[in-house]
Every structure is written in C-alpha cells, then in structure tokens.
CSV table of C-alpha atoms in Angstrom, one decimal:
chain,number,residue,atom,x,y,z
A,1,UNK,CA,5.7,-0.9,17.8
A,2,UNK,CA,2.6,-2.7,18.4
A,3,UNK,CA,1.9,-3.4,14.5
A,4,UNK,CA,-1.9,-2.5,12.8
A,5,UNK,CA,-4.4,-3.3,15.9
A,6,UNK,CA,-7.8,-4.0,14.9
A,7,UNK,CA,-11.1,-4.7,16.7
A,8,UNK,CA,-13.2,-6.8,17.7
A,9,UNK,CA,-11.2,-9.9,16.5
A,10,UNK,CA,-14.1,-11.9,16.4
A,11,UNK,CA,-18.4,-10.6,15.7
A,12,UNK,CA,-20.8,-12.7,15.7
A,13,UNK,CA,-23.9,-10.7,14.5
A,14,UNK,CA,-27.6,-11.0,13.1
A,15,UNK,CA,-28.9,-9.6,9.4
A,16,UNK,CA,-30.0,-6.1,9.5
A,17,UNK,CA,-27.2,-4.9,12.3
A,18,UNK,CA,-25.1,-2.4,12.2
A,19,UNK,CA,-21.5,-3.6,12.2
A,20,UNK,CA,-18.6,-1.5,13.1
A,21,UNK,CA,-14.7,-2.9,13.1
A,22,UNK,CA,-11.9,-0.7,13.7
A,23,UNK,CA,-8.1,0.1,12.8
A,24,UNK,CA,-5.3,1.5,14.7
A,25,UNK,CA,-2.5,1.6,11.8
A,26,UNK,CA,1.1,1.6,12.6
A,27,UNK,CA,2.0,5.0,14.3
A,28,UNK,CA,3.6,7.1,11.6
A,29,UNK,CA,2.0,5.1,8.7
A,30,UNK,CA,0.2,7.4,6.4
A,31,UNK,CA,-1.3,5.0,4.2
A,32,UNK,CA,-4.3,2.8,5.2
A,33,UNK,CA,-6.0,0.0,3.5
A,34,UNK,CA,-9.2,-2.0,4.3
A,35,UNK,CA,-9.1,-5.5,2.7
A,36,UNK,CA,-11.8,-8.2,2.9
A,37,UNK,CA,-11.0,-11.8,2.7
A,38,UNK,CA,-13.1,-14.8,1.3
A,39,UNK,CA,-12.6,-18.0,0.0
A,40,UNK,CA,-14.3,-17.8,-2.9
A,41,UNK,CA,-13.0,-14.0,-3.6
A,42,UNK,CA,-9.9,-14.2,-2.1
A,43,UNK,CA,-8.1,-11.0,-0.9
A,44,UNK,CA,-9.9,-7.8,-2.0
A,45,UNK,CA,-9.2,-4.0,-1.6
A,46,UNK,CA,-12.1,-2.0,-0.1
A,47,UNK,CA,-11.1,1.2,0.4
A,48,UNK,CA,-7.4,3.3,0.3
A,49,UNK,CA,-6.8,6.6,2.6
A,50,UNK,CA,-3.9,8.3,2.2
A,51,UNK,CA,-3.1,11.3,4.9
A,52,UNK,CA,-6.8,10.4,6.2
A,53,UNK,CA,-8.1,11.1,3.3
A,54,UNK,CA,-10.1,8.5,1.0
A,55,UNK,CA,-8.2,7.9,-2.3
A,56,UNK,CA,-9.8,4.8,-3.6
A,57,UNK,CA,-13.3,3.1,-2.9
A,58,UNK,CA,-13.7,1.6,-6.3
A,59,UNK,CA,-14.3,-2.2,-4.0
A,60,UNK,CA,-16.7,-0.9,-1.3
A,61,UNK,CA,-19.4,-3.5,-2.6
A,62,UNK,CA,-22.4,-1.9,-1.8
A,63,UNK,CA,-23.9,2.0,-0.7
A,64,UNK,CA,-23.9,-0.4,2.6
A,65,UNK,CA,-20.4,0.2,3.5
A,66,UNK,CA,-18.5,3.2,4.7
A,67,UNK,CA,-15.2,3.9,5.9
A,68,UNK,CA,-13.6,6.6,8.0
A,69,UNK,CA,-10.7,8.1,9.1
A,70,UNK,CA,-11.0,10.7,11.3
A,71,UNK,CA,-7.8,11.3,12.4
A,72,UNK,CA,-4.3,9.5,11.8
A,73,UNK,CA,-4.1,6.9,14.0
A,74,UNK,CA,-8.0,5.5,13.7
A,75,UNK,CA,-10.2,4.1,11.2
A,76,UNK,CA,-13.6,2.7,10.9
A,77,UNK,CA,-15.0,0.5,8.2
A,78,UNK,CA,-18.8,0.3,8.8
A,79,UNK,CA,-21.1,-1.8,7.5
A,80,UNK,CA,-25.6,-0.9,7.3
A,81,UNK,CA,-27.7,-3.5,7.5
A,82,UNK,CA,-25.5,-6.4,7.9
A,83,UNK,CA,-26.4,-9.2,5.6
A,84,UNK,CA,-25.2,-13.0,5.9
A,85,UNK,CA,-22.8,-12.6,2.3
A,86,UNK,CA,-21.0,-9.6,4.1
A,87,UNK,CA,-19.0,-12.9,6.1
A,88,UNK,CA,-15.6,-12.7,6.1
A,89,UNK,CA,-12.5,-11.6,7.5
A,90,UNK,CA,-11.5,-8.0,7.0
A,91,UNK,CA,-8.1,-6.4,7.1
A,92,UNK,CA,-6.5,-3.6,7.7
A,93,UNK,CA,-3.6,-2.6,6.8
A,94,UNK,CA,-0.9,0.5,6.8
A,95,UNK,CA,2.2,1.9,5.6
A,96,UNK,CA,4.4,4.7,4.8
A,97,UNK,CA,4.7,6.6,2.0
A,98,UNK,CA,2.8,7.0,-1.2
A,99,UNK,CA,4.2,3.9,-3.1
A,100,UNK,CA,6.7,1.2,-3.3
A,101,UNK,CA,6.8,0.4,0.5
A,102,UNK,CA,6.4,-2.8,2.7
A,103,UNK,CA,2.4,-3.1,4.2
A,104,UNK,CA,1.5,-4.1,7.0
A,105,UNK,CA,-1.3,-6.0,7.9
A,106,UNK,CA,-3.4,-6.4,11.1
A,107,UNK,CA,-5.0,-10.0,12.1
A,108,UNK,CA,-7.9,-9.3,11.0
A,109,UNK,CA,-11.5,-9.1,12.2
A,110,UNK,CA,-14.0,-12.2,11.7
A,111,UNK,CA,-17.2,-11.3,11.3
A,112,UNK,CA,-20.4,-14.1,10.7
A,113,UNK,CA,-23.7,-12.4,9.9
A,114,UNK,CA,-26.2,-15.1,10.6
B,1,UNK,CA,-6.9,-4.2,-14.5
B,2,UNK,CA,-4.3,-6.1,-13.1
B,3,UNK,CA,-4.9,-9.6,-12.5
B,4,UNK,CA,-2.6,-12.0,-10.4
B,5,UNK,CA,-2.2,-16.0,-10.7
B,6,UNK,CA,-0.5,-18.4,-8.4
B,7,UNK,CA,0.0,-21.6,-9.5
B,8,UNK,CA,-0.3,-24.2,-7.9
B,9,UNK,CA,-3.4,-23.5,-5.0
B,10,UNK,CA,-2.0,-25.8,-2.7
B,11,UNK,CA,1.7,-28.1,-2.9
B,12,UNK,CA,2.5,-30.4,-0.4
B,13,UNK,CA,6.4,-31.3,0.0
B,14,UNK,CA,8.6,-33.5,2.4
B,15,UNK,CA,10.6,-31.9,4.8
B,16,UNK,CA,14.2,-30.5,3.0
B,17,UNK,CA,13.0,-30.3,-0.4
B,18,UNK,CA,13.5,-26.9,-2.5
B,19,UNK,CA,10.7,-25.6,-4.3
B,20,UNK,CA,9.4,-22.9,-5.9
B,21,UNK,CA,6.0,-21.1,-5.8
B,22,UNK,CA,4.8,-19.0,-8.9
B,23,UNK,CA,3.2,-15.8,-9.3
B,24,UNK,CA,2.0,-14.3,-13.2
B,25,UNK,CA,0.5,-10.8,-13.5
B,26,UNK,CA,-1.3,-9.1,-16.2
B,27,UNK,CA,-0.4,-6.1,-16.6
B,28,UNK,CA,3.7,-5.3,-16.6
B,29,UNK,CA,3.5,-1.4,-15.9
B,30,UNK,CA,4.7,-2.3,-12.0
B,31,UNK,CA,6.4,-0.5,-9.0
B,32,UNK,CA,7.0,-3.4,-6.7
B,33,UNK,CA,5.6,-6.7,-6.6
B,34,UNK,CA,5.9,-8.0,-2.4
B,35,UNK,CA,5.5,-12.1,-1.4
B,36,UNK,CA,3.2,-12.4,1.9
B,37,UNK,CA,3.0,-15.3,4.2
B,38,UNK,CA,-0.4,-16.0,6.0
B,39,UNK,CA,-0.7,-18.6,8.7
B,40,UNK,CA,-4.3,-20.2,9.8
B,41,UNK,CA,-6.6,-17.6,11.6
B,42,UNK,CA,-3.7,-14.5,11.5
B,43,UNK,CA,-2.9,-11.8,9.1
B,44,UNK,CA,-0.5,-11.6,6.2
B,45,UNK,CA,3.5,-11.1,7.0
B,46,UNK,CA,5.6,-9.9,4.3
B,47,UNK,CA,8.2,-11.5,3.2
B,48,UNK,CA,9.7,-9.8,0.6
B,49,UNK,CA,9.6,-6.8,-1.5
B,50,UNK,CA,11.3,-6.9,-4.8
B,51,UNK,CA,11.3,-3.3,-6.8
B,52,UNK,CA,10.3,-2.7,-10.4
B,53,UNK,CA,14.0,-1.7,-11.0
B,54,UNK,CA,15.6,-4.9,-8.9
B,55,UNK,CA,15.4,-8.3,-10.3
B,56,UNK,CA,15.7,-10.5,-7.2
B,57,UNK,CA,15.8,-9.8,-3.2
B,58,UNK,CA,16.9,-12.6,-1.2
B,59,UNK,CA,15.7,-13.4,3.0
B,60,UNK,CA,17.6,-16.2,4.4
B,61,UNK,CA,16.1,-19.3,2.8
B,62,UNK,CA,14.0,-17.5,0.3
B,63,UNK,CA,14.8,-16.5,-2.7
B,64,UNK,CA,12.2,-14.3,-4.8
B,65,UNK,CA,12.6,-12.9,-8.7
B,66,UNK,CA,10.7,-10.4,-10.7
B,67,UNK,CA,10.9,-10.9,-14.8
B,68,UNK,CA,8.4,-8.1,-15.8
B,69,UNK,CA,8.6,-8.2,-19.2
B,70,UNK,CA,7.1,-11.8,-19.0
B,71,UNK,CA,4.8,-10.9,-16.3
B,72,UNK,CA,6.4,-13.7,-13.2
B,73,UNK,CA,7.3,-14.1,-10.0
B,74,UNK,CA,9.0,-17.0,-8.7
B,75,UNK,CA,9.5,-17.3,-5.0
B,76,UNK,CA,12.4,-20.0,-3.6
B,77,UNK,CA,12.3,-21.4,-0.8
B,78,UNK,CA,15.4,-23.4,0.3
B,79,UNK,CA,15.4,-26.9,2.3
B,80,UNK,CA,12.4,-26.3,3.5
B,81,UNK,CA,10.7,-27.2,7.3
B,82,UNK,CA,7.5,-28.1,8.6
B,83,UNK,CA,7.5,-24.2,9.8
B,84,UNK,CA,7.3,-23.4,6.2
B,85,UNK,CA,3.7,-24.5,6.5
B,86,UNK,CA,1.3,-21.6,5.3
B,87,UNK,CA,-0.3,-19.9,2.4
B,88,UNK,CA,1.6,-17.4,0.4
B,89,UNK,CA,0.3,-15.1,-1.1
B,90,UNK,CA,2.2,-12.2,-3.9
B,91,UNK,CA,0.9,-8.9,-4.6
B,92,UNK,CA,1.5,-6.9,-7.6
B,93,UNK,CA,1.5,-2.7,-6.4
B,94,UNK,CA,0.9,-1.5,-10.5
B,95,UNK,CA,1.6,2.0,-11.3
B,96,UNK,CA,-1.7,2.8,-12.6
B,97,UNK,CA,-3.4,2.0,-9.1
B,98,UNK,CA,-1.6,4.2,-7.1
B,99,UNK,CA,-0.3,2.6,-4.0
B,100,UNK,CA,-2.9,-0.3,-4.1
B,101,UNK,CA,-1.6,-3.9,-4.6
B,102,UNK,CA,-3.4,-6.8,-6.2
B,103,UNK,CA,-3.5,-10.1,-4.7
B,104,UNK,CA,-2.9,-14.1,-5.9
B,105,UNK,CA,-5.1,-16.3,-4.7
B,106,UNK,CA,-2.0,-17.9,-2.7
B,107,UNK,CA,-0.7,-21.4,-2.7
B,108,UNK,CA,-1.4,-23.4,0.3
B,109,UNK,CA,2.1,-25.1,1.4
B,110,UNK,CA,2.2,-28.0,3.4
B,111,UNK,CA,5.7,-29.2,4.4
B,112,UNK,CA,5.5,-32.8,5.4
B,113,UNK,CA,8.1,-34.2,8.6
C-alpha cells in the first residue's frame, strides 16, 4: 500500500487566500485524523471522521477551518482567509477500527502564509 | 483532559549507549498508549503500540512499558546508532476521547558516532 498520501507537500501562500490540502488515507482505513504541527503547540488534533463522518472538531481553531470527507478514500481540510499564524505543518492520518489500533500518518503538508 | 509529558526535550548520547526516553500522562483511564518516531521534514512512524491490558511490547532494540496506575511510559532503546537520530514522540489514545490520541511534545535524540 502506498501509505496516507497527502497534497501539496509544500504551499507557499499570501494572507487572505483560500488554502486547501488534501488526504488520501490508507485504502480500507476507516478512521481519519487531521493534525497540525507547531513548535510552540506541538502536535494537535483538528478534526476526527470516522466512516466519513465528523466525530470530533473540538481543535478546529477558528470558524476559518473546515474539513470534509466526501467519500472514503478522500479528505479535505480547508482553511478561509489564510492568515500568517495558520503556519505549520498539517497531518493526516488513518487507521482501522474504532479504537486501540496502530495510526498512520502521512508526511505532511507545509504550509507558510506570508 | 489528558495531558502528556516527555522528559527530557532533547538528549544527546554516544553511539552504543542504552537509554531510555519518558512519557507521563494525566489521566490513567487508557486504551493504548503507541511511541512514534519522526525524522526532519517527514511524518510520524510508529513504533510501538503497547495495550491498556499489556504491560510491555518489545521491537528489536526497543523496549517500551506502560505502568498506568502511575501514569508512565518508558521507552528503551538498546545500544543505540547514529540512525536512532530523531524525535520521538508517545501518544496516550484515553478512553474518554474516543479513538483520538494525545501527544508529548517529543524528545529530540541525537546519537553521537
């Protein structure tokens, strides 16, 4: 299997675009997570689907995010209007089952807002 | 709200020495707690996954344990190599979250030649 594939690996982007990254989890995977990564904040969960629907969105930071998951093997995580603190590399991640089982994580998308 | 702890941030160690990487967490009601590796610029790899019902799960040269009722994690890691070199990161899944796990901060190994 190919693993989680995520795009664009890298965005480079100005304040006040729109922003879209996107997930492929692991075929089969049921479960999908969208983590964002900072140095100050570490490792933080966005948003949680589980059989394509959203479980969890308690860390979406702002009305400025939104995810989807249209079908089972794709997922967006959308963020309107970009601002420069949004920097960061976000991750997706998948696995199978409800609980208790290995996740795994894509390489990530690195997005600047300048 | 479950809150993880590594200590320390970052360790640096000569190559072939053992060491061990710690992991505390709040809250003990758990259903797995899983040790990730992340290199420079990639994702996180697991590792290992250690069950609320298993005390220790072993993967080559590492070694992790789970003490709940004390809240820790200890992860082992055996003669170790400049490959070793990476952050690792644990992650505590707690039953009152559903499937969603709770990150360290990681600790930032650096094995010297």
């Amino acid at each position: 299997d190919a693993g989680v594939i995520q795009s664009p690996r890298h965005e480079v982007t100005e304040m006040g675009q729109e922003v879209t990254l996107r997930c492929k989890p692991i075929s089969g995977h049921n479960s999908l997570f969208w983590y964002r990564q900072t140095m100050m904040r570490g490792l933080e969960l966005l948003i949680y689907f589980n059989n394509n629907v959203p479980i969890d969105d308690s860390g979406m930071p702002e009305d400025r995010f939104s995810a989807k998951m249209p079908n089972a093997s794709f997922s967006t995580l959308k963020i309107q209007p970009s601002e420069p603190r949004d920097s960061a590399v976000y991750f997706c991640a998948s696995s199978l089952g409800n609980s208790g089982n290995t996740i795994y994580f894509g390489e990530g998308s690195w997005l600047t807002v300048v | 709200k479950q809150e993880v702890t590594q200590i320390p941030a970052a360790l640096s160690v000569p190559e072939g020495e053992n060491l061990v990487l710690n992991c505390s967490f709040t809250d003990s009601a758990i259903y797995n707690l899983q040790w990730f590796r992340q290199d420079p610029g990639k994702g996180l790899t697991s590792l290992l996954l250690i069950q609320s019902s298993q005390r220790e799960q072993t993967s080559g040269r590492l070694n992790a344990s789970l003490d709940k009722s004390s809240g820790r994690s200890t992860l082992y890691i055996a003669a170790s190599q400049p490959g070793d070199s990476a952050t690792y990161l644990c992650a505590a899944g707690s039953v009152n979250a559903g499937n969603m796990l709770t990150f360290g901060g990681g600790t930032r190994l650096m094995v010297k030649p």
